[in-house]
Coordinates of C-alpha atoms and ligand atoms in Angstrom, one line a residue:
X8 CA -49.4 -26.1 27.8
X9 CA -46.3 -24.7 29.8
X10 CA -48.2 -22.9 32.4
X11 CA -50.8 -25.9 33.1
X12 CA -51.3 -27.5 36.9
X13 CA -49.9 -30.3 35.4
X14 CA -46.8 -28.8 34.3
X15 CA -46.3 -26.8 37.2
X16 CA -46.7 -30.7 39.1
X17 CA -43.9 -32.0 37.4
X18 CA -42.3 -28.7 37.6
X19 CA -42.1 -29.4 41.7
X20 CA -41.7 -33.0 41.1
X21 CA -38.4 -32.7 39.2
X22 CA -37.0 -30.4 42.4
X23 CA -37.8 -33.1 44.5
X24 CA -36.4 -35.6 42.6
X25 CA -33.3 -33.6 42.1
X26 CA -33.4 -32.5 45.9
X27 CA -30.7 -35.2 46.9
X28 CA -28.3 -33.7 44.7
X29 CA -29.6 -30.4 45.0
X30 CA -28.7 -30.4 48.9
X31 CA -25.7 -32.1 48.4
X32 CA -24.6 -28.9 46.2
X33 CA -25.9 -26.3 48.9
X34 CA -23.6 -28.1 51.5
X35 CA -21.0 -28.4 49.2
X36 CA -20.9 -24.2 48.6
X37 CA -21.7 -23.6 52.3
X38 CA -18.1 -25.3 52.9
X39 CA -16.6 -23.5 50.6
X40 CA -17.7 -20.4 51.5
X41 CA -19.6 -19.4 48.0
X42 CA -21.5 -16.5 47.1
X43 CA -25.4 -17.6 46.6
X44 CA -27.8 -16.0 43.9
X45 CA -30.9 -17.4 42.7
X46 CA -31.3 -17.4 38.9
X47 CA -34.7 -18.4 37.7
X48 CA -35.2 -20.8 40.3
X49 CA -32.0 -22.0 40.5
X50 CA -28.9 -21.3 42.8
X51 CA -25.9 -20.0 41.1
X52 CA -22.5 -20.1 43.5
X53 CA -19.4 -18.9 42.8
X54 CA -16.3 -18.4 45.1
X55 CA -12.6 -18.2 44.8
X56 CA -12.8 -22.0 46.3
X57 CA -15.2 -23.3 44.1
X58 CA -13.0 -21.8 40.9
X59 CA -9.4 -23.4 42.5
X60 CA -11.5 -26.7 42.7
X61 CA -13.1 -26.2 39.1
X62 CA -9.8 -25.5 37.1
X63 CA -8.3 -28.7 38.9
X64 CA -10.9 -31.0 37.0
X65 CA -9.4 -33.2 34.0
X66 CA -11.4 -30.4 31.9
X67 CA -11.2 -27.4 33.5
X68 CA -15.1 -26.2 34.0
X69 CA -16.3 -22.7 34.1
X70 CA -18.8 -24.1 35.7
X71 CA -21.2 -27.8 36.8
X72 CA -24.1 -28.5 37.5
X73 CA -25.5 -30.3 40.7
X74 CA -29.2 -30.8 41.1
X75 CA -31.3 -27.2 40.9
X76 CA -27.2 -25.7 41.9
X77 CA -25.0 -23.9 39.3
X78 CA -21.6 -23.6 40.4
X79 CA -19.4 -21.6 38.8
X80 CA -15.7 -19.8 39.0
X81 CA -16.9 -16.6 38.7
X82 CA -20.2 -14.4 37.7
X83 CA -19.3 -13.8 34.4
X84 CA -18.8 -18.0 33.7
X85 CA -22.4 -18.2 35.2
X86 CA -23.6 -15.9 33.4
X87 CA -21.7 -17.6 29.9
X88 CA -22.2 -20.8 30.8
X89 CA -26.1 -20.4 32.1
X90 CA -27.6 -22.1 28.9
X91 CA -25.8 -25.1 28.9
X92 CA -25.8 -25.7 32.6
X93 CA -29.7 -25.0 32.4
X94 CA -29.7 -28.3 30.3
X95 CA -28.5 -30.0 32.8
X96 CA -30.5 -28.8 35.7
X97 CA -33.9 -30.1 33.5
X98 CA -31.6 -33.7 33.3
X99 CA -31.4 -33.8 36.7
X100 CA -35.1 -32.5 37.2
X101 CA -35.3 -35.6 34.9
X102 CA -33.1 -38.1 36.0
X103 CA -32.9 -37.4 39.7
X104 CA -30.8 -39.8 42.1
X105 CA -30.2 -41.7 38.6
X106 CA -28.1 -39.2 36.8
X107 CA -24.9 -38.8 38.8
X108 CA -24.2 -42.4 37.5
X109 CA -25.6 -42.2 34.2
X110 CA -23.3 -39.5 33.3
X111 CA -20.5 -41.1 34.9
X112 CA -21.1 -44.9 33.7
X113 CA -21.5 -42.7 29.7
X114 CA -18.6 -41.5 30.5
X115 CA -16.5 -44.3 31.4
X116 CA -17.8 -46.8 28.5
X117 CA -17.2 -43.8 26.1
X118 CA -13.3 -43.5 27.4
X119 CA -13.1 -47.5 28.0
X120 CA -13.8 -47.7 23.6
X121 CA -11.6 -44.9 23.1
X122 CA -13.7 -42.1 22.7
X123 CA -14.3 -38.6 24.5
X124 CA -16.3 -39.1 27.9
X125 CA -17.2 -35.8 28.0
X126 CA -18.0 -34.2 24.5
X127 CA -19.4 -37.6 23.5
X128 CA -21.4 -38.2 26.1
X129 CA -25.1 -37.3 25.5
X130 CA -25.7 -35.9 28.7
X131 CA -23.0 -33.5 27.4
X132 CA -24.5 -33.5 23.1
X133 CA -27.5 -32.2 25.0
X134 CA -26.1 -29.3 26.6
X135 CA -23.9 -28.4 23.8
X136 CA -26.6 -28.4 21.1
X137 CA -28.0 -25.6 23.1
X138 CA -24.9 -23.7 22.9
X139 CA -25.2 -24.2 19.5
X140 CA -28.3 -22.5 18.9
X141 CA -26.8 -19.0 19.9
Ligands
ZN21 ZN1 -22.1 -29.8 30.4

């Protein structure tokens, strides 16, 4: 029942859960001067900042997600990038304050037993198997 009272409730419940890293996002493309769009109900950023930053990672990202916040380098990455990052927005949604260092501790036991913290982590299986589907 996706249009129930309930699932509308947890609908709002996982914004607020997610709010902390939500805001944290907002401030985050404020300072670096973004462009803002909302996307089905969640803020997409880009900026020429925001891609300098993004192509400095240890994997280059077209785009990551923080809270209900898409950031990408450009439009065209949001818009190629939107299914997977959705993923992510419902594991924050469902992880909340929690997930920042779920994905990170994944991460780091994956690469401390000599596999790949990002592709192996499920956070990341998640998101790709979506991809897949295309
Ligand atoms: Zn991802």
């Amino acid at each position: 029942m996706p249009n129930s009272r309930f699932h509308r409730c947890l609908i709002v419940l996982g914004y607020l859960w997610a709010s902390p890293n939500s805001l944290l996002a907002l401030a985050i493309g404020l300072l670096l001067g973004g462009r803002f769009k909302m996307v089905d109900g969640v803020v997409e950023i880009h900026g020429k900042h925001i891609a300098r930053i993004l192509q400095r990672f240890p994997n280059p990202a077209a785009a990551i997600t923080i809270g209900h916040v898409v950031m990408g380098q450009t439009l065209r990455m949001l818009d190629q990038t939107r299914r997977h990052e959705r993923v992510h927005v419902q594991q924050y949604a469902r992880w909340g304050p929690f997930f920042l260092p779920a994905y990170t501790l994944a991460s780091g036991f994956l690469y401390a037993i000599g596999r790949d913290g990002y592709r192996d982590n499920p956070f990341e299986i998640e998101a790709f198997a979506v991809d897949d589907l295309r």
